[in-house]
mmCIF file with all atom_site columns, C-alpha atoms in Angstrom:
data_model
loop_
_atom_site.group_PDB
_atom_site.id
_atom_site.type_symbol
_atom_site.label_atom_id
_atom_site.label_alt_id
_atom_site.label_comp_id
_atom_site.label_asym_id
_atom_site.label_entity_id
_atom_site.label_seq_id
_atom_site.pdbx_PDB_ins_code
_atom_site.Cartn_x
_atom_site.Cartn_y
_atom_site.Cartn_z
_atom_site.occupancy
_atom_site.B_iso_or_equiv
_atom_site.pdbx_formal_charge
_atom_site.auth_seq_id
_atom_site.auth_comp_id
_atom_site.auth_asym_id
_atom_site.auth_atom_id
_atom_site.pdbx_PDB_model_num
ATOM 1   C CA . UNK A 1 1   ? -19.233 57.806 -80.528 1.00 0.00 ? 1   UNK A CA 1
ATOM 2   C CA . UNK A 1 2   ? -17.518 61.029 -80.751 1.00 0.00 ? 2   UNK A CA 1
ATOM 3   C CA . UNK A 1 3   ? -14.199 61.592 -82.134 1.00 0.00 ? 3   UNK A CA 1
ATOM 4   C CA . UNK A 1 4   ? -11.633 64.055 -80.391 1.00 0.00 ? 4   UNK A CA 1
ATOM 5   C CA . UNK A 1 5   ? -12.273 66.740 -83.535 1.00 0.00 ? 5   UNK A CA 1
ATOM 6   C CA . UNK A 1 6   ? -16.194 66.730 -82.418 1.00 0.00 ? 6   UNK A CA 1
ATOM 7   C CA . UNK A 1 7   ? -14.778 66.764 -78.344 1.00 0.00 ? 7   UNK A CA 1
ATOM 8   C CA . UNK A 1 8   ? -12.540 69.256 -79.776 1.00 0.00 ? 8   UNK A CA 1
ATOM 9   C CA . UNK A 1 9   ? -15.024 71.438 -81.857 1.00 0.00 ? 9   UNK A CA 1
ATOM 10  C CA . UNK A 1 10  ? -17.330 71.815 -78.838 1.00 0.00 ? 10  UNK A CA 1
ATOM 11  C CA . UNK A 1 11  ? -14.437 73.441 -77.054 1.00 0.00 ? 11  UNK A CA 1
ATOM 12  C CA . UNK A 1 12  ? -14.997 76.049 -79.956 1.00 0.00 ? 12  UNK A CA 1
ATOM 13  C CA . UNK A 1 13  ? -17.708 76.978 -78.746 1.00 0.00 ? 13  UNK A CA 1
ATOM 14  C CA . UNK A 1 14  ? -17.440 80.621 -76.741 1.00 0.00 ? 14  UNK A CA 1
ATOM 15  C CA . UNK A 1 15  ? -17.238 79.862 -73.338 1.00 0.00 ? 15  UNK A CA 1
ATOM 16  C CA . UNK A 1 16  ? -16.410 76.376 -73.123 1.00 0.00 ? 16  UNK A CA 1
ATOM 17  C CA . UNK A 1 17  ? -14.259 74.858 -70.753 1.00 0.00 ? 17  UNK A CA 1
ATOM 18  C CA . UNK A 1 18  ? -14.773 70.809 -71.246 1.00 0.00 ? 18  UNK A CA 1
ATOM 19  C CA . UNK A 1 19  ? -16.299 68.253 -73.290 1.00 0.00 ? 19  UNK A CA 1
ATOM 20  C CA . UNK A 1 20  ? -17.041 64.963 -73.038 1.00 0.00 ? 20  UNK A CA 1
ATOM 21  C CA . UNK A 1 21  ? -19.136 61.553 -74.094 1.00 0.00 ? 21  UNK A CA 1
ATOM 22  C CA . UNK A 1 22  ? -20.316 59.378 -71.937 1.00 0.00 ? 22  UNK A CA 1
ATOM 23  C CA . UNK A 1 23  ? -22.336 56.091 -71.379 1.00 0.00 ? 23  UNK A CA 1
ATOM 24  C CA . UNK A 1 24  ? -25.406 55.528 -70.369 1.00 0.00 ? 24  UNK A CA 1
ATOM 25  C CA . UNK A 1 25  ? -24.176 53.556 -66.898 1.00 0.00 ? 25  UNK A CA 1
ATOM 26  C CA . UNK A 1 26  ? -22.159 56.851 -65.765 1.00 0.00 ? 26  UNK A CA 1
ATOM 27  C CA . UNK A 1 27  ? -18.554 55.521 -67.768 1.00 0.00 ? 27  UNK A CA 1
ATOM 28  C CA . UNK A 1 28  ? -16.746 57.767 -69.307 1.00 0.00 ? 28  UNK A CA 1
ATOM 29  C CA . UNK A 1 29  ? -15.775 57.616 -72.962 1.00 0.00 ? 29  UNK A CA 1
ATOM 30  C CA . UNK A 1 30  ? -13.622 60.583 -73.956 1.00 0.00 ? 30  UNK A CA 1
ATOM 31  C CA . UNK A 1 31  ? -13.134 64.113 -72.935 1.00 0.00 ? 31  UNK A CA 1
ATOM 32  C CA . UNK A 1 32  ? -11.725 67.263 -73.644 1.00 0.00 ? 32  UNK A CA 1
ATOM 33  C CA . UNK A 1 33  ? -10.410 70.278 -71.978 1.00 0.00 ? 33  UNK A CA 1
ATOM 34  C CA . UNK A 1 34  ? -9.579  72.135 -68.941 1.00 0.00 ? 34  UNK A CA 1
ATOM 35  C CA . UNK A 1 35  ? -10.453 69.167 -66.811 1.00 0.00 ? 35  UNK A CA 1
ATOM 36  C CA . UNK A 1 36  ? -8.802  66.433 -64.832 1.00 0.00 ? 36  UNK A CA 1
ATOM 37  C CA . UNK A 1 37  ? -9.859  62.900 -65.237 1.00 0.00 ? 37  UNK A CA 1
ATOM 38  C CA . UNK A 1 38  ? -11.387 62.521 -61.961 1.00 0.00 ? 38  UNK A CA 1
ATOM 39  C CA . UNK A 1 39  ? -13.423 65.339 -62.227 1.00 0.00 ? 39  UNK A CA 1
ATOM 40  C CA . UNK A 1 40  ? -14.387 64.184 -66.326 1.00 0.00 ? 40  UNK A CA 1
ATOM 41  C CA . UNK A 1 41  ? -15.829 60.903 -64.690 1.00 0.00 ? 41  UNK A CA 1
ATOM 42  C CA . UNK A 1 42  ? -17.644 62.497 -62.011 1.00 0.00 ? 42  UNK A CA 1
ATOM 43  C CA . UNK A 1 43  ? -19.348 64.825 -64.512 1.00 0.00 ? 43  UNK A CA 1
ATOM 44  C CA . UNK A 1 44  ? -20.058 61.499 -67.158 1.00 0.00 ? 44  UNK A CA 1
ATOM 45  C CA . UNK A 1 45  ? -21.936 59.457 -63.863 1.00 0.00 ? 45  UNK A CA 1
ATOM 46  C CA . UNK A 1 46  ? -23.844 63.314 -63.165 1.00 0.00 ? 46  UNK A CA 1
ATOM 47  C CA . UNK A 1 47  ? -24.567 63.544 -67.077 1.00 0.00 ? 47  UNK A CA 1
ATOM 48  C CA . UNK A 1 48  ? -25.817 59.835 -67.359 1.00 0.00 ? 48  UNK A CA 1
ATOM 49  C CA . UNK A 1 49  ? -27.917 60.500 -64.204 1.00 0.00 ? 49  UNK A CA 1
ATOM 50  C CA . UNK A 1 50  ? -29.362 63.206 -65.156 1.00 0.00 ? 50  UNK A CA 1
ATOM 51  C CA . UNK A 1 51  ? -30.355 61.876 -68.511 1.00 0.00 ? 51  UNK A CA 1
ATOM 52  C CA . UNK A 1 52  ? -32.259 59.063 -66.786 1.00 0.00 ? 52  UNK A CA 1
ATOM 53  C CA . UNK A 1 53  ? -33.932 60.864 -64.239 1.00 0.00 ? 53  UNK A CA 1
ATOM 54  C CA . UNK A 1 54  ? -35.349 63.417 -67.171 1.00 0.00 ? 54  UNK A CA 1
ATOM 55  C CA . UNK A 1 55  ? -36.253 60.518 -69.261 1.00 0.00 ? 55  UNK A CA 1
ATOM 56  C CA . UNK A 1 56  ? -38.233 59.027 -66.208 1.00 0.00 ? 56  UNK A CA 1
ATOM 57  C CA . UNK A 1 57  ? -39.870 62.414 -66.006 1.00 0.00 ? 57  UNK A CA 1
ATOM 58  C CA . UNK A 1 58  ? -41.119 62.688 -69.112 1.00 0.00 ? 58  UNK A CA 1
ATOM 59  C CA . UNK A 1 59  ? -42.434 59.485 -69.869 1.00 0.00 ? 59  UNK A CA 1
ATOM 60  C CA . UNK A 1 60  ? -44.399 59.799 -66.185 1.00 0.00 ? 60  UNK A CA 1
ATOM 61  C CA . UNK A 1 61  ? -45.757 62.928 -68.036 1.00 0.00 ? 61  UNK A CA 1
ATOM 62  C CA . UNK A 1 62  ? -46.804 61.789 -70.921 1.00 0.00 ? 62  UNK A CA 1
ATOM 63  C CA . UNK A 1 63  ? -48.292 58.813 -68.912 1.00 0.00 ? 63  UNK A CA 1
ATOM 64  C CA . UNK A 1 64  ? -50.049 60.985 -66.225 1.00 0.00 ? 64  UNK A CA 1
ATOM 65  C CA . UNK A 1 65  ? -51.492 63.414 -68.884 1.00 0.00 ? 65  UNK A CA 1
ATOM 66  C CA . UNK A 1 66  ? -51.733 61.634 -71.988 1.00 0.00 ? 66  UNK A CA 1
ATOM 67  C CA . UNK A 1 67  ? -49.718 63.820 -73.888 1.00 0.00 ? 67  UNK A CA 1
ATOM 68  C CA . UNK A 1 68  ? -47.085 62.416 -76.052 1.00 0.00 ? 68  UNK A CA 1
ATOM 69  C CA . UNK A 1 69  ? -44.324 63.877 -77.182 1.00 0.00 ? 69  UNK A CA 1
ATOM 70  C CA . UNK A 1 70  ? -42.219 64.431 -74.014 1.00 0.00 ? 70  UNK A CA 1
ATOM 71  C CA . UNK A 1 71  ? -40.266 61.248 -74.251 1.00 0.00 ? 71  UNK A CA 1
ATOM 72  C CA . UNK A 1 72  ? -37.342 60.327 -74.956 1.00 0.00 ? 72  UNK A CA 1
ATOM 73  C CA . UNK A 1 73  ? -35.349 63.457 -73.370 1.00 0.00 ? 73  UNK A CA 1
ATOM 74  C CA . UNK A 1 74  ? -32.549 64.304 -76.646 1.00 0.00 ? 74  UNK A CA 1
ATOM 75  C CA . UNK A 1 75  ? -30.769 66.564 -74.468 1.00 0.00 ? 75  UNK A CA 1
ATOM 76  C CA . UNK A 1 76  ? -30.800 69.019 -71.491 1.00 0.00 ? 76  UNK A CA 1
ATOM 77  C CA . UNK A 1 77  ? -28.867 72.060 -70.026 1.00 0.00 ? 77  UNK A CA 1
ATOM 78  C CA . UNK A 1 78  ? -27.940 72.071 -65.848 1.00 0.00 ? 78  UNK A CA 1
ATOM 79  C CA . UNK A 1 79  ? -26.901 75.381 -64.946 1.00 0.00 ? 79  UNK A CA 1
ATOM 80  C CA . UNK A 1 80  ? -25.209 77.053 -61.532 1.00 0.00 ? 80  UNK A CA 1
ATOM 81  C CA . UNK A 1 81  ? -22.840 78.445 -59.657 1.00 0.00 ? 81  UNK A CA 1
ATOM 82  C CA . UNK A 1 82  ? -20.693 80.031 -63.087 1.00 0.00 ? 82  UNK A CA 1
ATOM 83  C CA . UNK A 1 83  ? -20.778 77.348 -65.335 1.00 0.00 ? 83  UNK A CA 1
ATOM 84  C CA . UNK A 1 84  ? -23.766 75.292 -67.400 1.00 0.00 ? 84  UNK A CA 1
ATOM 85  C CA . UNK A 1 85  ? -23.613 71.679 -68.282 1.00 0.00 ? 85  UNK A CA 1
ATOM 86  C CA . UNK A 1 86  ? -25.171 71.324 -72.126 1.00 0.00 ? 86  UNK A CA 1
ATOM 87  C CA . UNK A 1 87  ? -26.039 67.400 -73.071 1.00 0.00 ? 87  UNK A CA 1
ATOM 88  C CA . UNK A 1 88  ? -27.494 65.936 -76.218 1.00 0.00 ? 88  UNK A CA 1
ATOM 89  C CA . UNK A 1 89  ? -27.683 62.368 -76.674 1.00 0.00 ? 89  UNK A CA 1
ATOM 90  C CA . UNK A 1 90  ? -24.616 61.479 -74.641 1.00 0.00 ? 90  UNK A CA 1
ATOM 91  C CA . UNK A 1 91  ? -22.213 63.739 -75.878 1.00 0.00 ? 91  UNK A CA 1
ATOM 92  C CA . UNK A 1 92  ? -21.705 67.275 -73.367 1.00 0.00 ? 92  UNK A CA 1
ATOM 93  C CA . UNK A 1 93  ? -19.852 70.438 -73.171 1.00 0.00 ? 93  UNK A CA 1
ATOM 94  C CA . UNK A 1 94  ? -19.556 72.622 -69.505 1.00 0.00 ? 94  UNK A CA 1
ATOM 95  C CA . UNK A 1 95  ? -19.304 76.344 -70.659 1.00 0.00 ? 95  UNK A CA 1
ATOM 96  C CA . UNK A 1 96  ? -19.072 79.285 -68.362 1.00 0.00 ? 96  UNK A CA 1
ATOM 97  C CA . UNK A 1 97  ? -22.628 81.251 -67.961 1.00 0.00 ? 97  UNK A CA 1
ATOM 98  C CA . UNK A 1 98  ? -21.399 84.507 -68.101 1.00 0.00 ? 98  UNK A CA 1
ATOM 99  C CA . UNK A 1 99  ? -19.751 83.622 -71.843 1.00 0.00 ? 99  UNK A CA 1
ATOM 100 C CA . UNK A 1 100 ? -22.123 81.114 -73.125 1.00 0.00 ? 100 UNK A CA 1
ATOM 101 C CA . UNK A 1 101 ? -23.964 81.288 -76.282 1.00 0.00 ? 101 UNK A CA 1
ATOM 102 C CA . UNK A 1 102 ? -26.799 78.397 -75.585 1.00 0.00 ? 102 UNK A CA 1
ATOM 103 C CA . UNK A 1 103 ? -28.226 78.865 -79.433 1.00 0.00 ? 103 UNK A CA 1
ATOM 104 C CA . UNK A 1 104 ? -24.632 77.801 -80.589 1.00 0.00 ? 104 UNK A CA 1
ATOM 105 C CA . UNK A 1 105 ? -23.588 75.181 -78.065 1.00 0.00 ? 105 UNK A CA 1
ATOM 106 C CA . UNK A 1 106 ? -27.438 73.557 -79.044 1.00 0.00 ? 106 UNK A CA 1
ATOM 107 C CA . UNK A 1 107 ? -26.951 73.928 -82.515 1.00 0.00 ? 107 UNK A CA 1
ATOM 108 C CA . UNK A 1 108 ? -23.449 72.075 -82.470 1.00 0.00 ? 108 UNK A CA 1
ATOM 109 C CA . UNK A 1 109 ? -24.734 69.101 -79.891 1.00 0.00 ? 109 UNK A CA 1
ATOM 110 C CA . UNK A 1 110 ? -27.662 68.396 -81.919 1.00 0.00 ? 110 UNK A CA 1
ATOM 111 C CA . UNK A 1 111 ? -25.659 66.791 -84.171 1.00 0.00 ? 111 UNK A CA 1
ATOM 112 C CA . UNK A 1 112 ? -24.345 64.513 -82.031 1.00 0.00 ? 112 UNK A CA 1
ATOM 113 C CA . UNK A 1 113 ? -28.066 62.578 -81.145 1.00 0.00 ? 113 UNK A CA 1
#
């Protein structure tokens, strides 16, 4: 589970504007930043989603050409409009594209999976 410093140490990261952990059913945990609380569980359902549908990918990939190696999904980035949703594990941060560094936001989520 992460802690309010971790939620609070993503929003170190240049160009991020709110983080959060969720569950895998879509709940929301805890989150951090400039966000309301409506909009932090309506980004924790799209986060959970998202992680199952890429999970469901890759293990149809691996399945459909043997290859392993795909599966389980540890973490994925959603990008448009201005902003990017980063996920690893179930832990996320939303940072703005334009000010994003996606080595460092990577680099700090990985530790959360």
């Amino acid at each position: 589970m992460a802690t309010l410093s971790k939620l609070k140490e993503l929003m170190s990261i240049p160009g991020a504007v709110a983080a959060g952990e969720f569950a895998d059913d879509g709940r929301l945990i805890a989150y951090y930043g400039n966000i309301d609380e409506k909009s932090a569980e309506i980004a924790a359902m799209m986060c959970a989603a998202n992680k199952l549908m890429g999970n469901m990918q890759a293990k149809g990939w691996s399945a459909y050409t043997g290859q392993e190696g795909f599966y389980p999904v540890y973490g994925f980035a959603v990008a448009g409009g201005k902003y990017a949703a980063c996920i690893m594990g179930n832990v996320g941060v939303f940072v703005e594209l334009s000010e994003a560094d996606f080595d460092k936001v990577f680099e700090v989520l990985s530790k959360y999976i």
